mmCIF file of C-alpha atoms and ligand atoms in Angstrom:
data_model
loop_
_atom_site.group_PDB
_atom_site.id
_atom_site.type_symbol
_atom_site.label_atom_id
_atom_site.label_comp_id
_atom_site.label_asym_id
_atom_site.label_seq_id
_atom_site.Cartn_x
_atom_site.Cartn_y
_atom_site.Cartn_z
ATOM 1 C CA UNK A 866 120.370 75.312 104.377
ATOM 2 C CA UNK A 867 122.505 75.463 101.182
ATOM 3 C CA UNK A 868 120.686 76.025 97.870
ATOM 4 C CA UNK A 869 121.350 72.541 96.451
ATOM 5 C CA UNK A 870 119.885 70.931 99.578
ATOM 6 C CA UNK A 871 116.761 73.089 99.280
ATOM 7 C CA UNK A 872 116.392 72.021 95.643
ATOM 8 C CA UNK A 873 116.805 68.375 96.648
ATOM 9 C CA UNK A 874 114.134 68.841 99.323
ATOM 10 C CA UNK A 875 111.790 70.362 96.723
ATOM 11 C CA UNK A 876 112.502 67.548 94.263
ATOM 12 C CA UNK A 877 111.806 64.827 96.843
ATOM 13 C CA UNK A 878 108.554 66.441 97.909
ATOM 14 C CA UNK A 879 107.233 67.462 94.501
ATOM 15 C CA UNK A 880 104.444 64.899 94.632
ATOM 16 C CA UNK A 881 104.134 63.203 91.236
ATOM 17 C CA UNK A 882 106.419 61.610 88.628
ATOM 18 C CA UNK A 883 105.545 61.053 84.954
ATOM 19 C CA UNK A 884 106.911 58.757 82.274
ATOM 20 C CA UNK A 885 106.908 61.556 79.663
ATOM 21 C CA UNK A 886 109.615 63.448 81.594
ATOM 22 C CA UNK A 887 112.801 62.389 79.773
ATOM 23 C CA UNK A 888 114.925 64.642 81.952
ATOM 24 C CA UNK A 889 113.641 66.492 85.015
ATOM 25 C CA UNK A 890 115.154 68.470 87.902
ATOM 26 C CA UNK A 891 118.950 68.286 87.954
ATOM 27 C CA UNK A 892 120.179 69.254 84.511
ATOM 28 C CA UNK A 893 120.292 72.701 82.906
ATOM 29 C CA UNK A 894 116.819 72.230 81.468
ATOM 30 C CA UNK A 895 114.038 69.659 81.343
ATOM 31 C CA UNK A 896 113.340 67.449 78.315
ATOM 32 C CA UNK A 897 109.664 66.543 77.875
ATOM 33 C CA UNK A 898 107.708 64.433 75.436
ATOM 34 C CA UNK A 899 104.543 65.990 73.979
ATOM 35 C CA UNK A 900 101.974 63.423 72.731
ATOM 36 C CA UNK A 901 101.604 63.130 68.952
ATOM 37 C CA UNK A 902 98.991 65.329 67.273
ATOM 38 C CA UNK A 903 98.781 67.555 70.325
ATOM 39 C CA UNK A 904 99.730 71.159 70.976
ATOM 40 C CA UNK A 905 101.654 72.414 74.004
ATOM 41 C CA UNK A 906 99.705 74.885 76.168
ATOM 42 C CA UNK A 907 101.878 77.108 78.376
ATOM 43 C CA UNK A 908 101.159 79.674 81.079
ATOM 44 C CA UNK A 909 102.810 81.242 84.120
ATOM 45 C CA UNK A 910 101.677 83.237 87.147
ATOM 46 C CA UNK A 911 103.549 84.796 90.060
ATOM 47 C CA UNK A 912 102.350 85.227 93.646
ATOM 48 C CA UNK A 913 104.111 87.978 95.611
ATOM 49 C CA UNK A 914 103.755 88.150 99.395
ATOM 50 C CA UNK A 915 101.728 91.192 100.434
ATOM 51 C CA UNK A 916 100.405 91.637 96.896
ATOM 52 C CA UNK A 917 98.759 88.324 95.964
ATOM 53 C CA UNK A 918 98.423 86.870 99.452
ATOM 54 C CA UNK A 919 98.550 88.366 102.977
ATOM 55 C CA UNK A 920 102.091 87.920 104.411
ATOM 56 C CA UNK A 921 100.734 85.808 107.290
ATOM 57 C CA UNK A 922 99.165 83.194 104.953
ATOM 58 C CA UNK A 923 100.182 79.622 105.893
ATOM 59 C CA UNK A 924 103.033 78.411 103.610
ATOM 60 C CA UNK A 925 100.974 75.313 102.759
ATOM 61 C CA UNK A 926 98.191 77.513 101.380
ATOM 62 C CA UNK A 927 100.725 79.552 99.364
ATOM 63 C CA UNK A 928 102.084 76.343 97.795
ATOM 64 C CA UNK A 929 98.584 75.161 96.939
ATOM 65 C CA UNK A 930 97.492 78.477 95.492
ATOM 66 C CA UNK A 931 100.672 78.965 93.435
ATOM 67 C CA UNK A 932 99.901 75.781 91.521
ATOM 68 C CA UNK A 933 96.092 76.202 91.616
ATOM 69 C CA UNK A 934 96.034 79.559 89.824
ATOM 70 C CA UNK A 935 98.197 78.107 87.050
ATOM 71 C CA UNK A 936 96.097 74.953 86.722
ATOM 72 C CA UNK A 937 93.104 77.255 86.458
ATOM 73 C CA UNK A 938 94.620 78.908 83.374
ATOM 74 C CA UNK A 939 95.054 75.506 81.710
ATOM 75 C CA UNK A 940 91.492 74.578 82.707
ATOM 76 C CA UNK A 941 90.243 77.715 80.933
ATOM 77 C CA UNK A 942 92.064 76.525 77.789
ATOM 78 C CA UNK A 943 90.605 73.009 77.999
ATOM 79 C CA UNK A 944 94.142 71.621 78.363
ATOM 80 C CA UNK A 945 95.361 68.502 80.185
ATOM 81 C CA UNK A 946 98.022 69.621 82.689
ATOM 82 C CA UNK A 947 101.296 67.681 82.676
ATOM 83 C CA UNK A 948 104.339 69.588 83.933
ATOM 84 C CA UNK A 949 105.240 72.563 86.107
ATOM 85 C CA UNK A 950 108.268 74.668 86.951
ATOM 86 C CA UNK A 951 108.726 76.528 90.232
ATOM 87 C CA UNK A 952 110.821 79.648 90.791
ATOM 88 C CA UNK A 953 110.966 80.391 94.513
ATOM 89 C CA UNK A 954 112.327 83.621 95.991
ATOM 90 C CA UNK A 955 112.842 83.266 99.740
ATOM 91 C CA UNK A 956 114.019 85.840 102.301
ATOM 92 C CA UNK A 957 116.041 83.098 104.007
ATOM 93 C CA UNK A 958 116.767 79.432 103.278
ATOM 94 C CA UNK A 959 114.056 78.107 105.611
ATOM 95 C CA UNK A 960 113.594 74.344 105.228
ATOM 96 C CA UNK A 961 110.461 74.596 107.384
ATOM 97 C CA UNK A 962 108.818 77.033 104.987
ATOM 98 C CA UNK A 963 109.784 74.967 101.945
ATOM 99 C CA UNK A 964 108.491 71.713 103.487
ATOM 100 C CA UNK A 965 105.119 73.275 104.300
ATOM 101 C CA UNK A 966 104.933 75.045 100.917
ATOM 102 C CA UNK A 967 105.636 71.765 99.128
ATOM 103 C CA UNK A 968 102.917 69.950 101.125
ATOM 104 C CA UNK A 969 100.330 72.285 99.610
ATOM 105 C CA UNK A 970 101.911 72.197 96.145
ATOM 106 C CA UNK A 971 102.317 68.392 96.080
ATOM 107 C CA UNK A 972 98.760 67.643 97.222
ATOM 108 C CA UNK A 973 97.410 69.439 94.185
ATOM 109 C CA UNK A 974 100.175 68.143 91.873
ATOM 110 C CA UNK A 975 99.258 64.548 92.757
ATOM 111 C CA UNK A 976 95.568 65.181 92.268
ATOM 112 C CA UNK A 977 96.127 66.500 88.744
ATOM 113 C CA UNK A 978 99.139 64.273 87.876
ATOM 114 C CA UNK A 979 101.506 67.192 87.376
ATOM 115 C CA UNK A 980 105.277 66.569 87.544
ATOM 116 C CA UNK A 981 107.609 69.324 88.760
ATOM 117 C CA UNK A 982 110.370 69.402 86.140
ATOM 118 C CA UNK A 983 112.555 72.358 87.052
ATOM 119 C CA UNK A 984 112.788 75.830 88.463
ATOM 120 C CA UNK A 985 114.990 78.334 90.189
ATOM 121 C CA UNK A 986 115.734 79.154 93.815
ATOM 122 C CA UNK A 987 116.813 82.663 94.759
ATOM 123 C CA UNK A 988 117.052 84.937 97.803
ATOM 124 C CA UNK A 989 114.841 88.029 98.108
ATOM 125 C CA UNK A 990 111.359 89.126 99.236
ATOM 126 C CA UNK A 991 108.994 86.115 99.372
ATOM 127 C CA UNK A 992 107.513 85.329 95.967
ATOM 128 C CA UNK A 993 106.845 82.257 93.881
ATOM 129 C CA UNK A 994 106.371 81.826 90.183
ATOM 130 C CA UNK A 995 104.925 78.665 88.708
ATOM 131 C CA UNK A 996 105.098 77.806 85.029
ATOM 132 C CA UNK A 997 102.546 75.289 83.810
ATOM 133 C CA UNK A 998 102.618 73.095 80.702
ATOM 134 C CA UNK A 999 99.852 70.926 79.325
ATOM 135 C CA UNK A 1000 98.449 69.784 76.022
ATOM 136 C CA UNK A 1001 95.353 69.730 73.842
ATOM 137 C CA UNK A 1002 94.552 67.786 70.668
ATOM 138 C CA UNK A 1003 95.542 69.984 67.693
ATOM 139 C CA UNK A 1004 93.226 72.957 67.242
ATOM 140 C CA UNK A 1005 90.959 72.075 70.173
ATOM 141 C CA UNK A 1006 92.008 74.666 72.781
ATOM 142 C CA UNK A 1007 89.230 76.782 74.312
ATOM 143 C CA UNK A 1008 89.839 80.451 73.635
ATOM 144 C CA UNK A 1009 88.438 83.831 74.561
ATOM 145 C CA UNK A 1010 87.536 84.867 71.023
ATOM 146 C CA UNK A 1011 84.932 82.295 70.017
ATOM 147 C CA UNK A 1012 81.692 83.617 71.583
ATOM 148 C CA UNK A 1013 78.728 84.043 69.198
ATOM 149 C CA UNK A 1014 75.618 86.262 69.413
ATOM 150 C CA UNK A 1015 72.815 84.295 71.111
ATOM 151 C CA UNK A 1016 75.205 82.071 73.113
ATOM 152 C CA UNK A 1017 74.378 81.549 76.760
ATOM 153 C CA UNK A 1018 76.886 82.776 79.359
ATOM 154 C CA UNK A 1019 77.626 80.350 82.198
ATOM 155 C CA UNK A 1020 79.704 80.371 85.356
ATOM 156 C CA UNK A 1021 80.788 77.311 87.350
ATOM 157 C CA UNK A 1022 80.474 76.838 91.121
ATOM 158 C CA UNK A 1023 79.705 79.934 93.169
ATOM 159 C CA UNK A 1024 81.351 83.327 92.869
ATOM 160 C CA UNK A 1025 82.147 86.140 95.289
ATOM 161 C CA UNK A 1026 83.352 83.819 98.062
ATOM 162 C CA UNK A 1027 87.058 84.624 97.731
ATOM 163 C CA UNK A 1028 86.420 88.373 97.787
ATOM 164 C CA UNK A 1029 84.272 87.945 100.915
ATOM 165 C CA UNK A 1030 87.030 85.774 102.437
ATOM 166 C CA UNK A 1031 89.596 88.494 101.776
ATOM 167 C CA UNK A 1032 87.349 91.149 103.365
ATOM 168 C CA UNK A 1033 86.925 88.942 106.455
ATOM 169 C CA UNK A 1034 90.646 88.270 106.656
ATOM 170 C CA UNK A 1035 91.490 91.968 106.441
ATOM 171 C CA UNK A 1036 88.676 93.346 108.601
ATOM 172 C CA UNK A 1037 87.555 92.918 112.177
ATOM 173 C CA UNK A 1038 84.072 91.700 111.463
ATOM 174 C CA UNK A 1039 82.973 88.728 113.576
ATOM 175 C CA UNK A 1040 81.005 85.991 111.849
ATOM 176 C CA UNK A 1041 80.255 82.325 112.618
ATOM 177 C CA UNK A 1042 83.491 80.274 112.497
ATOM 178 C CA UNK A 1043 82.102 77.871 109.864
ATOM 179 C CA UNK A 1044 81.139 80.741 107.552
ATOM 180 C CA UNK A 1045 84.544 82.377 107.975
ATOM 181 C CA UNK A 1046 86.344 79.074 107.342
ATOM 182 C CA UNK A 1047 84.363 78.380 104.154
ATOM 183 C CA UNK A 1048 85.043 81.822 102.670
ATOM 184 C CA UNK A 1049 88.737 82.044 103.639
ATOM 185 C CA UNK A 1050 89.219 78.559 102.243
ATOM 186 C CA UNK A 1051 87.883 79.693 98.882
ATOM 187 C CA UNK A 1052 90.441 82.521 98.973
ATOM 188 C CA UNK A 1053 93.441 80.444 100.064
ATOM 189 C CA UNK A 1054 92.799 77.038 98.519
ATOM 190 C CA UNK A 1055 90.942 77.559 95.239
ATOM 191 C CA UNK A 1056 89.926 74.415 93.357
ATOM 192 C CA UNK A 1057 91.015 74.672 89.707
ATOM 193 C CA UNK A 1058 88.233 73.416 87.395
ATOM 194 C CA UNK A 1059 90.441 71.162 85.297
ATOM 195 C CA UNK A 1060 87.865 68.402 84.651
ATOM 196 C CA UNK A 1061 85.289 70.994 83.632
ATOM 197 C CA UNK A 1062 87.702 72.643 81.189
ATOM 198 C CA UNK A 1063 88.405 69.292 79.520
ATOM 199 C CA UNK A 1064 84.706 68.443 79.285
ATOM 200 C CA UNK A 1065 83.917 71.835 77.738
ATOM 201 C CA UNK A 1066 85.983 71.099 74.625
ATOM 202 C CA UNK A 1067 83.413 70.775 71.878
ATOM 203 C CA UNK A 1068 80.705 72.469 73.966
ATOM 204 C CA UNK A 1069 81.974 75.923 74.958
ATOM 205 C CA UNK A 1070 82.511 78.545 72.266
ATOM 206 C CA UNK A 1071 84.748 80.639 74.584
ATOM 207 C CA UNK A 1072 86.097 80.320 78.112
ATOM 208 C CA UNK A 1073 88.099 82.227 80.732
ATOM 209 C CA UNK A 1074 88.885 81.642 84.391
ATOM 210 C CA UNK A 1075 87.587 84.161 86.919
ATOM 211 C CA UNK A 1076 90.726 85.572 88.519
ATOM 212 C CA UNK A 1077 90.261 89.347 88.359
ATOM 213 C CA UNK A 1078 86.476 89.425 88.883
ATOM 214 C CA UNK A 1079 83.576 88.250 86.737
ATOM 215 C CA UNK A 1080 82.868 91.644 85.125
ATOM 216 C CA UNK A 1081 86.517 92.165 84.152
ATOM 217 C CA UNK A 1082 87.103 88.603 82.987
ATOM 218 C CA UNK A 1083 83.874 88.315 81.006
ATOM 219 C CA UNK A 1084 84.877 91.707 79.588
ATOM 220 C CA UNK A 1085 88.024 90.064 78.153
ATOM 221 C CA UNK A 1086 85.898 87.427 76.384
ATOM 222 C CA UNK A 1087 83.616 90.140 74.986
ATOM 223 C CA UNK A 1088 86.556 92.239 73.783
ATOM 224 C CA UNK A 1089 88.265 89.228 72.176
ATOM 225 C CA UNK A 1090 85.003 88.139 70.525
ATOM 226 C CA UNK A 1091 84.040 91.749 69.558
ATOM 227 C CA UNK A 1092 80.595 91.271 71.139
ATOM 228 C CA UNK A 1093 78.548 92.301 74.189
ATOM 229 C CA UNK A 1094 76.535 90.543 76.889
ATOM 230 C CA UNK A 1095 73.520 91.004 79.077
ATOM 231 C CA UNK A 1096 73.945 89.516 82.557
ATOM 232 C CA UNK A 1097 71.078 89.145 85.014
ATOM 233 C CA UNK A 1098 72.591 89.809 88.380
ATOM 234 C CA UNK A 1099 69.889 87.855 90.256
ATOM 235 C CA UNK A 1100 71.162 84.703 88.496
ATOM 236 C CA UNK A 1101 74.727 84.974 89.871
ATOM 237 C CA UNK A 1102 75.334 81.806 91.929
ATOM 238 C CA UNK A 1103 76.120 82.563 95.591
ATOM 239 C CA UNK A 1104 77.169 80.119 98.306
ATOM 240 C CA UNK A 1105 75.195 79.936 101.579
ATOM 241 C CA UNK A 1106 78.263 81.393 103.345
ATOM 242 C CA UNK A 1107 78.318 84.410 101.022
ATOM 243 C CA UNK A 1108 74.576 84.910 101.478
ATOM 244 C CA UNK A 1109 75.174 84.970 105.248
ATOM 245 C CA UNK A 1110 77.865 87.673 105.193
ATOM 246 C CA UNK A 1111 76.301 89.696 102.351
ATOM 247 C CA UNK A 1112 72.491 89.375 102.607
ATOM 248 C CA UNK A 1113 72.121 92.765 100.942
ATOM 249 C CA UNK A 1114 71.682 92.172 97.181
ATOM 250 C CA UNK A 1115 73.749 95.141 96.030
ATOM 251 C CA UNK A 1116 76.676 94.359 98.340
ATOM 252 C CA UNK A 1117 76.634 90.666 97.373
ATOM 253 C CA UNK A 1118 76.391 91.360 93.655
ATOM 254 C CA UNK A 1119 79.289 93.806 93.875
ATOM 255 C CA UNK A 1120 81.470 91.141 95.527
ATOM 256 C CA UNK A 1121 80.402 88.699 92.824
ATOM 257 C CA UNK A 1122 80.978 90.997 89.856
ATOM 258 C CA UNK A 1123 84.090 92.820 91.018
ATOM 259 C CA UNK A 1124 85.792 90.523 93.507
ATOM 260 C CA UNK A 1125 88.503 88.303 92.083
ATOM 261 C CA UNK A 1126 90.291 85.097 93.041
ATOM 262 C CA UNK A 1127 87.385 82.648 92.671
ATOM 263 C CA UNK A 1128 89.038 80.597 89.894
ATOM 264 C CA UNK A 1129 85.714 79.395 88.547
ATOM 265 C CA UNK A 1130 85.284 79.147 84.776
ATOM 266 C CA UNK A 1131 83.095 81.580 82.873
ATOM 267 C CA UNK A 1132 82.162 80.247 79.439
ATOM 268 C CA UNK A 1133 79.777 80.700 76.559
ATOM 269 C CA UNK A 1134 77.850 77.956 74.747
ATOM 270 C CA UNK A 1135 75.131 77.754 72.103
ATOM 271 C CA UNK A 1136 71.647 77.230 73.654
ATOM 272 C CA UNK A 1137 71.418 73.771 71.982
ATOM 273 C CA UNK A 1138 74.053 72.543 74.474
ATOM 274 C CA UNK A 1139 71.905 73.377 77.533
ATOM 275 C CA UNK A 1140 70.829 69.765 78.233
ATOM 276 C CA UNK A 1141 74.401 68.460 77.870
ATOM 277 C CA UNK A 1142 75.566 71.072 80.361
ATOM 278 C CA UNK A 1143 72.918 69.964 82.864
ATOM 279 C CA UNK A 1144 74.201 66.375 82.588
ATOM 280 C CA UNK A 1145 77.812 67.553 82.862
ATOM 281 C CA UNK A 1146 76.986 69.517 85.983
ATOM 282 C CA UNK A 1147 75.528 66.360 87.587
ATOM 283 C CA UNK A 1148 78.497 64.231 86.552
ATOM 284 C CA UNK A 1149 81.031 66.711 87.952
ATOM 285 C CA UNK A 1150 78.871 67.579 90.969
ATOM 286 C CA UNK A 1151 79.537 71.219 90.128
ATOM 287 C CA UNK A 1152 76.841 73.830 89.562
ATOM 288 C CA UNK A 1153 76.917 75.304 86.045
ATOM 289 C CA UNK A 1154 74.684 78.355 86.080
ATOM 290 C CA UNK A 1155 73.397 80.301 83.105
ATOM 291 C CA UNK A 1156 73.748 83.987 83.996
ATOM 292 C CA UNK A 1157 72.883 85.728 80.717
ATOM 293 C CA UNK A 1158 73.416 85.912 76.965
ATOM 294 C CA UNK A 1159 75.876 87.141 74.385
ATOM 295 C CA UNK A 1160 74.572 89.989 72.208
ATOM 296 C CA UNK A 1161 75.897 91.655 69.063
ATOM 297 C CA UNK A 1162 75.857 95.084 70.716
ATOM 298 C CA UNK A 1163 79.251 95.678 72.312
ATOM 299 C CA UNK A 1164 79.626 96.174 76.083
ATOM 300 C CA UNK A 1165 78.615 94.422 79.291
ATOM 301 C CA UNK A 1166 75.098 95.185 80.488
ATOM 302 C CA UNK A 1167 74.107 94.159 84.018
ATOM 303 C CA UNK A 1168 70.350 94.066 84.583
ATOM 304 C CA UNK A 1169 68.230 93.434 87.689
ATOM 305 C CA UNK A 1170 65.371 90.929 87.859
ATOM 306 C CA UNK A 1171 62.907 93.372 86.249
ATOM 307 C CA UNK A 1172 65.295 94.006 83.346
ATOM 308 C CA UNK A 1173 66.405 97.440 84.549
ATOM 309 C CA UNK A 1174 69.966 98.367 83.712
ATOM 310 C CA UNK A 1175 72.443 98.665 86.605
ATOM 311 C CA UNK A 1176 75.680 100.629 86.462
ATOM 312 C CA UNK A 1177 78.777 100.124 88.583
ATOM 313 C CA UNK A 1178 79.122 102.836 91.232
ATOM 314 C CA UNK A 1179 81.274 103.348 94.307
ATOM 315 C CA UNK A 1180 80.176 100.755 96.821
ATOM 316 C CA UNK A 1181 77.906 98.759 94.552
ATOM 317 C CA UNK A 1182 75.766 98.444 91.507
ATOM 318 C CA UNK A 1183 73.062 101.081 91.207
ATOM 319 C CA UNK A 1184 70.063 101.438 89.003
ATOM 320 C CA UNK A 1185 70.974 103.141 85.788
ATOM 321 C CA UNK A 1186 70.198 106.845 85.918
ATOM 322 C CA UNK A 1187 70.443 108.986 82.821
HETATM 323 P P1 LIG B 1424 121.285 76.489 86.642
HETATM 324 O O1 LIG B 1424 122.283 77.303 87.429
HETATM 325 O O2 LIG B 1424 121.883 75.639 85.566
HETATM 326 O O3 LIG B 1424 120.105 77.289 86.209
HETATM 327 P P2 LIG B 1424 120.174 75.693 89.179
HETATM 328 O O4 LIG B 1424 121.277 75.510 90.152
HETATM 329 O O5 LIG B 1424 119.376 76.949 89.208
HETATM 330 O O6 LIG B 1424 120.727 75.402 87.696
HETATM 331 O O7 LIG B 1424 119.177 74.473 89.320
HETATM 332 C C1 LIG B 1424 119.616 73.146 89.311
HETATM 333 C C2 LIG B 1424 118.475 72.242 88.925
HETATM 334 O O8 LIG B 1424 117.479 72.319 89.920
HETATM 335 C C3 LIG B 1424 117.809 72.616 87.609
HETATM 336 O O9 LIG B 1424 117.384 71.431 86.978
HETATM 337 C C4 LIG B 1424 116.618 73.428 88.042
HETATM 338 O O10 LIG B 1424 115.577 73.335 87.110
HETATM 339 C C5 LIG B 1424 116.265 72.760 89.360
HETATM 340 N N1 LIG B 1424 115.637 73.701 90.337
HETATM 341 C C6 LIG B 1424 116.207 74.771 90.934
HETATM 342 N N2 LIG B 1424 115.346 75.381 91.761
HETATM 343 C C7 LIG B 1424 114.201 74.673 91.685
HETATM 344 C C8 LIG B 1424 112.920 74.804 92.295
HETATM 345 N N3 LIG B 1424 112.617 75.794 93.145
HETATM 346 N N4 LIG B 1424 111.983 73.890 91.956
HETATM 347 C C9 LIG B 1424 112.243 72.915 91.073
HETATM 348 N N5 LIG B 1424 113.427 72.721 90.493
HETATM 349 C C10 LIG B 1424 114.395 73.601 90.785
HETATM 350 MG MG1 LIG B 1425 119.224 78.795 87.817
#
């Protein structure tokens, strides 16, 4: 299929149109209208076959995930998503792949009212880059550097599922089909927490999305805020499916602290917001779990239920030995 026909196919199947797109796909660049008294929030993320997803992943799931991981970045900023660009690199001009890819992409684009406004189509090893554009009222973006000593640390949803899904997908272990489906779904079709991010404006002092693993991502908040945290590993929220495949505490906590790809939000908030967060959790039907506290002393400290310090070790967290 010639390139211009592929682009036309992508345009027709992009899922959502918006009135603030003055000029979309078809010219040299898009022209977009940002609402008054708002700031533009911009991010981009690339998925490379064999690096960010197994090469045999369904094209529909790749399309979904390519947009989802970008929406997740806007969610972590408390931004309202509006527009996206898509740069696709394809080994061959397969209309079948593009149709399936766009089904996944468009489902999520419609749900979050995101218009595809441009991109690039090239030949090469399978990869896709999405650029995402959204807005926040002036000065209201959630950032990594606002945590304060004494703030509570929260995480949304459940964590560790995507890492368990990846292990199942790569290994030969046999588990109940429903458990496997639930975990692989978390890996392939993450749900970006856009509504949560918006609601956290004015509540959260700092936020980040969990893409590289909770320990690493919370570490970025701590570094940006020049603070430390104490996390109680027994408080980490686990799904029933994760509890089934990782009943051993140490194994499960390692997946939860070091596994990536969950795309939940990790955020900090002053203790006086606790009741508001309980109500928000009910309204969004999304668990918001307090997992620890911000402290002045730098560094991330993981403790077990009795308060004993754990340290990361090969194959899991171990009791601290000095
Ligand atoms: P140019 O050569 O001027 O960069 P292209 O031929 O690459 O233009 O693209 C033509 C139009 O199609 C542009 O508006 C571009 O943004 C859009 N486009 C190209 N590829 C994609 C894609 N994968 N997804 C969305 N829009 C695309
Ligand atoms: Mg081009």
